[in-house]
Amino acid sequence: MNVLEVTDVRKHLGKREIIKGISFNVQEGEIFGFLGPNGAGKTTTIRMLVGLISPNNGSIKIMDYDLHKDREKALSYLGAVVENPELYGYLSGRENLMQIARIRGISKVEVDNIIKLIGLEDRINDKFKKYSLGMKQRLGLGAALLCNPKLLILDEPTNGLDPSGILDFREIVKTAAKERGMAVFVSSHILSEVQQLCDRVAFINHGEIQSIENINETTTLNEKETLALITHKNDLATSIIKDLDYVYDYKLEDDKLSVIIKSGFTPSLINNLVRHDIAIEEIYKKHKGLEQRYMELVEGGVR
């Protein structure tokens, strides 16, 4: 079941089109990554998804409710952690959660379940202002999960966290998605985090989605691989490489060749170069998996 459906959404700021007809969906229990460089349109998209701004064209549906036509109903299924959580510093973690619970009619039992899920049992009675950044992020996530949303939106959720905090946050999100059947939308520019956390990923650049791919297919069944190659005859090597039908792209920088080839054709490339009396000083693969796809789709090729 599609929890979030975005169809041909466009957004203009003045005469400039920021978002250029993007479409995607996020399914129940799925963690969906939104990956792109700064200025690609990630933040503008999130602001539209949470109802802060409206698209000029297209539609956004949450649980089949149109965000423009049935705004209150659509947003009732939404939880979000955008940037750093803003909670009351003079209250404890539990008091902050109970404030939200009272407003929304949520039981104390559910508050306790959330506290256990986010792993703050030992510090939940401490003042929020005394929390580390990682603990604040966990409590912010807990606040977003209190109403048991069908769609959880996370904007750069691990910014500023140490490695331990990142691991903890990742496991909480995975557990919540699996146990509660939530759809999770994660916007980030951190490649490794998206690869570790998400099931599918959309690559966005200049307001356009370049591709939407399954993470497992991207990381394990990639049809291309990138090689770093050092020889003593780079000019000759380049003239040979450019005519090979299994070579997609190449670039020479600082006496090192970067070559994108069809997966599995490294031995063929080596044989071709050796036959032309080109000695290979060093060769190795780089930009594997998601990183390679990002370079191809967003950065325009090898780097």
Coordinates of C-alpha atoms in Angstrom, one line a residue:
M1 CA 0.0 0.0 0.0
N2 CA 1.2 3.5 -0.9
V3 CA 1.3 5.7 2.2
L4 CA 2.8 8.7 0.3
E5 CA 2.1 9.5 -3.4
V6 CA 3.8 12.5 -5.0
T7 CA 2.6 13.1 -8.6
D8 CA 4.2 15.6 -11.0
V9 CA 4.9 18.2 -8.3
R10 CA 6.3 21.5 -9.4
K11 CA 7.3 24.5 -7.3
H12 CA 8.2 28.0 -8.5
L13 CA 10.0 30.7 -6.6
G14 CA 9.3 33.9 -8.5
K15 CA 10.0 33.0 -12.2
R16 CA 12.5 30.2 -11.3
E17 CA 11.2 26.6 -11.2
I18 CA 12.8 24.9 -8.2
I19 CA 11.0 21.6 -8.3
K20 CA 10.5 20.3 -11.9
G21 CA 7.7 17.7 -12.0
I22 CA 8.9 15.1 -9.5
S23 CA 6.9 11.8 -8.9
F24 CA 7.5 9.0 -6.5
N25 CA 5.7 6.9 -3.8
V26 CA 6.6 5.4 -0.4
Q27 CA 5.0 2.2 0.7
E28 CA 4.0 0.9 4.1
G29 CA 7.0 -0.4 6.0
E30 CA 9.5 1.0 3.5
I31 CA 12.4 3.3 4.3
F32 CA 12.8 5.6 1.3
G33 CA 15.9 7.7 0.7
F34 CA 15.9 11.1 -0.9
L35 CA 19.5 11.7 -1.9
G36 CA 21.1 14.8 -3.5
P37 CA 23.6 17.6 -3.1
N38 CA 22.9 20.8 -1.3
G39 CA 20.6 23.0 -3.4
A40 CA 19.1 20.0 -5.2
G41 CA 15.6 20.6 -4.0
K42 CA 15.4 18.3 -1.0
T43 CA 14.4 20.9 1.6
T44 CA 11.8 22.5 -0.7
T45 CA 10.3 19.1 -1.3
I46 CA 10.1 18.3 2.5
R47 CA 8.5 21.7 3.1
M48 CA 5.8 20.7 0.7
L49 CA 5.4 17.2 2.2
V50 CA 4.7 18.6 5.7
G51 CA 2.4 21.3 4.4
L52 CA 4.5 24.4 5.1
I53 CA 4.3 25.5 1.5
S54 CA 2.1 24.4 -1.4
P55 CA 3.2 23.1 -4.8
N56 CA 2.2 25.2 -7.9
N57 CA 1.2 22.0 -9.8
G58 CA 0.8 18.3 -9.1
S59 CA -0.6 16.5 -6.0
I60 CA 0.7 15.1 -2.7
K61 CA -1.4 12.4 -1.1
I62 CA -0.9 10.8 2.4
M63 CA -3.0 7.7 3.0
D64 CA -4.9 8.6 -0.2
Y65 CA -5.9 12.0 1.3
D66 CA -4.9 15.0 -0.9
L67 CA -2.7 17.4 1.2
H68 CA -4.3 20.4 -0.6
K69 CA -8.0 19.3 -0.4
D70 CA -8.0 17.3 2.9
R71 CA -5.1 19.0 4.7
E72 CA -6.1 18.2 8.3
K73 CA -6.9 14.5 7.5
A74 CA -3.6 14.0 5.5
L75 CA -1.4 15.6 8.2
S76 CA -3.0 13.5 10.9
Y77 CA -1.1 10.5 9.5
L78 CA 2.3 12.4 9.5
G79 CA 5.2 12.6 11.9
A80 CA 8.4 14.6 11.2
V81 CA 11.8 15.3 12.6
V82 CA 13.1 18.3 10.7
E83 CA 16.6 19.7 11.6
N84 CA 17.2 19.8 15.4
P85 CA 14.2 19.0 17.7
E86 CA 12.8 22.0 19.5
L87 CA 11.4 20.9 22.9
Y88 CA 11.2 22.5 26.3
G89 CA 14.7 22.7 27.8
Y90 CA 13.4 23.2 31.4
L91 CA 11.3 20.0 31.2
S92 CA 12.5 16.5 31.5
G93 CA 12.3 14.1 28.5
R94 CA 9.3 12.4 30.0
E95 CA 7.5 15.7 30.7
N96 CA 8.1 16.8 27.1
L97 CA 6.5 13.6 25.8
M98 CA 3.6 13.8 28.3
Q99 CA 2.8 17.3 27.2
I100 CA 2.4 16.1 23.7
A101 CA 0.5 13.0 24.9
R102 CA -2.0 15.0 26.8
I103 CA -2.8 17.3 23.9
R104 CA -3.3 14.3 21.6
G105 CA -5.1 12.0 24.0
I106 CA -2.3 9.4 24.1
S107 CA -2.0 7.0 27.0
K108 CA 0.9 6.8 29.5
V109 CA 1.4 3.2 28.4
E110 CA 2.1 4.4 24.9
V111 CA 4.5 7.0 26.2
D112 CA 6.4 4.3 28.1
N113 CA 6.5 2.1 24.9
I114 CA 8.0 5.0 23.0
I115 CA 10.6 5.7 25.7
K116 CA 11.7 2.0 25.5
L117 CA 11.8 2.1 21.7
I118 CA 14.1 5.2 21.6
G119 CA 16.3 3.7 24.4
L120 CA 16.1 6.6 26.9
E121 CA 14.8 4.8 29.9
D122 CA 17.9 5.7 32.0
R123 CA 17.8 9.4 31.2
I124 CA 14.2 10.1 30.5
N125 CA 13.7 12.1 33.8
D126 CA 16.7 14.4 33.1
K127 CA 16.1 17.9 31.8
F128 CA 16.1 18.1 28.1
K129 CA 18.7 20.9 28.1
K130 CA 21.2 18.5 29.7
Y131 CA 20.8 16.0 26.8
S132 CA 23.5 15.4 24.3
L133 CA 22.7 16.0 20.6
G134 CA 22.1 12.3 20.0
M135 CA 19.7 12.1 23.0
K136 CA 17.8 15.2 21.7
Q137 CA 17.5 13.6 18.3
R138 CA 16.2 10.4 20.0
L139 CA 13.6 12.3 22.0
G140 CA 12.6 14.3 18.9
L141 CA 12.0 11.0 17.1
G142 CA 10.0 9.7 20.1
A143 CA 7.8 12.8 19.9
A144 CA 7.2 12.3 16.2
L145 CA 6.3 8.6 16.9
L146 CA 3.9 9.3 19.7
C147 CA 0.9 9.6 17.5
N148 CA 1.8 6.4 15.7
P149 CA 2.1 8.1 12.2
K150 CA 1.8 6.1 9.0
L151 CA 4.4 8.4 7.4
L152 CA 7.6 9.6 9.2
I153 CA 9.7 12.3 7.5
L154 CA 13.3 12.7 8.6
D155 CA 15.4 15.6 7.3
E156 CA 19.2 15.0 7.7
P157 CA 18.5 13.0 10.9
T158 CA 22.1 12.1 11.7
N159 CA 23.6 15.6 11.2
G160 CA 26.1 16.2 14.1
L161 CA 25.8 12.8 15.6
D162 CA 28.8 10.7 16.5
P163 CA 29.2 7.2 15.1
S164 CA 27.5 5.6 18.1
G165 CA 24.6 8.0 17.9
I166 CA 24.2 7.3 14.2
L167 CA 24.1 3.5 14.8
D168 CA 21.5 3.9 17.6
F169 CA 19.3 6.3 15.5
R170 CA 19.4 4.0 12.5
E171 CA 18.3 0.9 14.5
I172 CA 15.4 2.9 16.1
V173 CA 14.1 3.9 12.7
K174 CA 14.5 0.4 11.3
T175 CA 12.7 -1.1 14.3
A176 CA 9.9 1.5 14.1
A177 CA 9.3 1.0 10.4
K178 CA 9.2 -2.8 10.8
E179 CA 7.2 -3.1 14.0
R180 CA 4.7 -0.2 13.3
G181 CA 4.4 -0.7 9.5
M182 CA 5.4 3.0 8.9
A183 CA 6.6 4.5 5.7
V184 CA 9.8 6.5 6.3
F185 CA 11.0 9.2 4.1
V186 CA 14.7 10.2 4.7
S187 CA 16.3 13.2 3.1
S188 CA 20.1 13.2 3.2
H189 CA 23.3 14.0 1.4
I190 CA 25.2 11.3 3.3
L191 CA 25.7 8.4 0.9
S192 CA 26.8 5.8 3.5
E193 CA 23.8 6.5 5.8
V194 CA 21.3 6.2 3.0
Q195 CA 22.9 2.9 1.9
Q196 CA 22.8 1.5 5.4
L197 CA 19.2 2.6 6.2
C198 CA 17.0 2.7 3.1
D199 CA 15.2 0.1 0.9
R200 CA 14.9 2.4 -2.1
V201 CA 16.5 5.7 -3.0
A202 CA 15.6 8.6 -5.3
F203 CA 18.5 10.6 -6.7
I204 CA 17.5 14.3 -7.1
N205 CA 19.5 17.1 -8.7
H206 CA 18.5 20.6 -9.9
G207 CA 14.9 19.9 -8.9
E208 CA 14.5 16.7 -11.0
I209 CA 14.6 13.1 -9.9
Q210 CA 17.3 11.4 -12.0
S211 CA 16.4 7.8 -11.0
I212 CA 14.6 5.8 -8.3
E213 CA 16.4 2.5 -7.5
N214 CA 16.3 -0.4 -5.1
I215 CA 19.3 -0.2 -2.7
N216 CA 20.1 -3.9 -3.0
E217 CA 20.1 -3.8 -6.8
T218 CA 22.3 -0.7 -6.6
T219 CA 24.8 -2.2 -4.3
T220 CA 24.9 -5.8 -5.4
L221 CA 23.7 -6.0 -9.0
N222 CA 25.3 -2.8 -10.4
E223 CA 26.0 -3.1 -14.1
K224 CA 29.0 -0.7 -14.0
E225 CA 32.2 -0.4 -12.0
T226 CA 34.8 2.3 -11.8
L227 CA 38.5 1.6 -12.1
A228 CA 41.5 3.8 -11.1
L229 CA 44.3 3.0 -13.5
I230 CA 48.0 4.2 -13.6
T231 CA 50.2 3.4 -16.6
H232 CA 53.4 4.9 -18.1
K233 CA 51.6 5.5 -21.4
N234 CA 48.4 7.3 -20.5
D235 CA 48.0 9.0 -23.9
L236 CA 48.1 5.6 -25.7
A237 CA 46.0 4.0 -23.0
T238 CA 43.3 6.7 -23.5
S239 CA 43.2 6.2 -27.3
I240 CA 42.6 2.5 -26.8
I241 CA 40.1 2.8 -24.0
K242 CA 37.8 5.3 -25.8
D243 CA 37.2 2.8 -28.6
L244 CA 36.2 -0.2 -26.3
D245 CA 32.5 -1.0 -26.4
Y246 CA 32.4 -1.9 -22.7
V247 CA 33.8 1.5 -21.6
Y248 CA 31.1 4.0 -20.6
D249 CA 33.2 6.9 -19.6
Y250 CA 36.8 7.9 -18.8
K251 CA 38.8 10.8 -17.5
L252 CA 42.5 11.5 -17.0
E253 CA 43.5 13.5 -13.9
D254 CA 46.9 13.8 -12.2
D255 CA 48.4 11.0 -14.3
K256 CA 45.6 8.7 -13.2
L257 CA 42.8 7.3 -15.4
S258 CA 39.3 6.9 -14.0
V259 CA 37.4 4.5 -16.2
I260 CA 33.7 3.4 -15.9
I261 CA 33.3 0.0 -17.5
K262 CA 30.7 -2.7 -17.8
S263 CA 30.8 -4.9 -14.7
G264 CA 33.0 -8.0 -15.1
F265 CA 35.1 -6.6 -18.0
T266 CA 38.2 -5.6 -16.0
P267 CA 40.2 -8.6 -17.3
S268 CA 39.3 -7.7 -20.9
L269 CA 40.5 -4.1 -20.3
I270 CA 43.8 -5.3 -18.9
N271 CA 44.3 -7.7 -21.8
N272 CA 43.7 -5.0 -24.3
L273 CA 46.2 -2.7 -22.7
V274 CA 48.9 -5.4 -22.3
R275 CA 48.5 -6.4 -26.0
H276 CA 49.5 -2.8 -26.9
D277 CA 52.6 -3.0 -24.7
I278 CA 51.1 -0.7 -22.0
A279 CA 52.5 -1.6 -18.6
I280 CA 50.0 -1.3 -15.8
E281 CA 51.6 0.1 -12.6
E282 CA 48.4 0.1 -10.6
I283 CA 44.7 -0.8 -11.0
Y284 CA 41.8 -0.9 -8.5
K285 CA 38.1 -0.5 -8.3
K286 CA 36.5 2.6 -6.7
H287 CA 33.1 4.3 -6.2
K288 CA 31.2 1.1 -5.6
G289 CA 27.5 0.7 -5.1
L290 CA 25.5 3.7 -4.2
E291 CA 28.5 6.1 -4.4
Q292 CA 29.1 5.1 -8.0
R293 CA 25.4 5.6 -8.9
Y294 CA 25.5 9.0 -7.2
M295 CA 28.5 10.0 -9.2
E296 CA 26.9 8.8 -12.5
L297 CA 23.5 10.3 -11.9
V298 CA 24.2 13.5 -9.9
E299 CA 27.8 14.4 -10.6
G300 CA 27.7 13.5 -14.3
G301 CA 30.3 10.7 -14.5
V302 CA 33.7 9.9 -13.0
R303 CA 35.4 12.3 -10.8

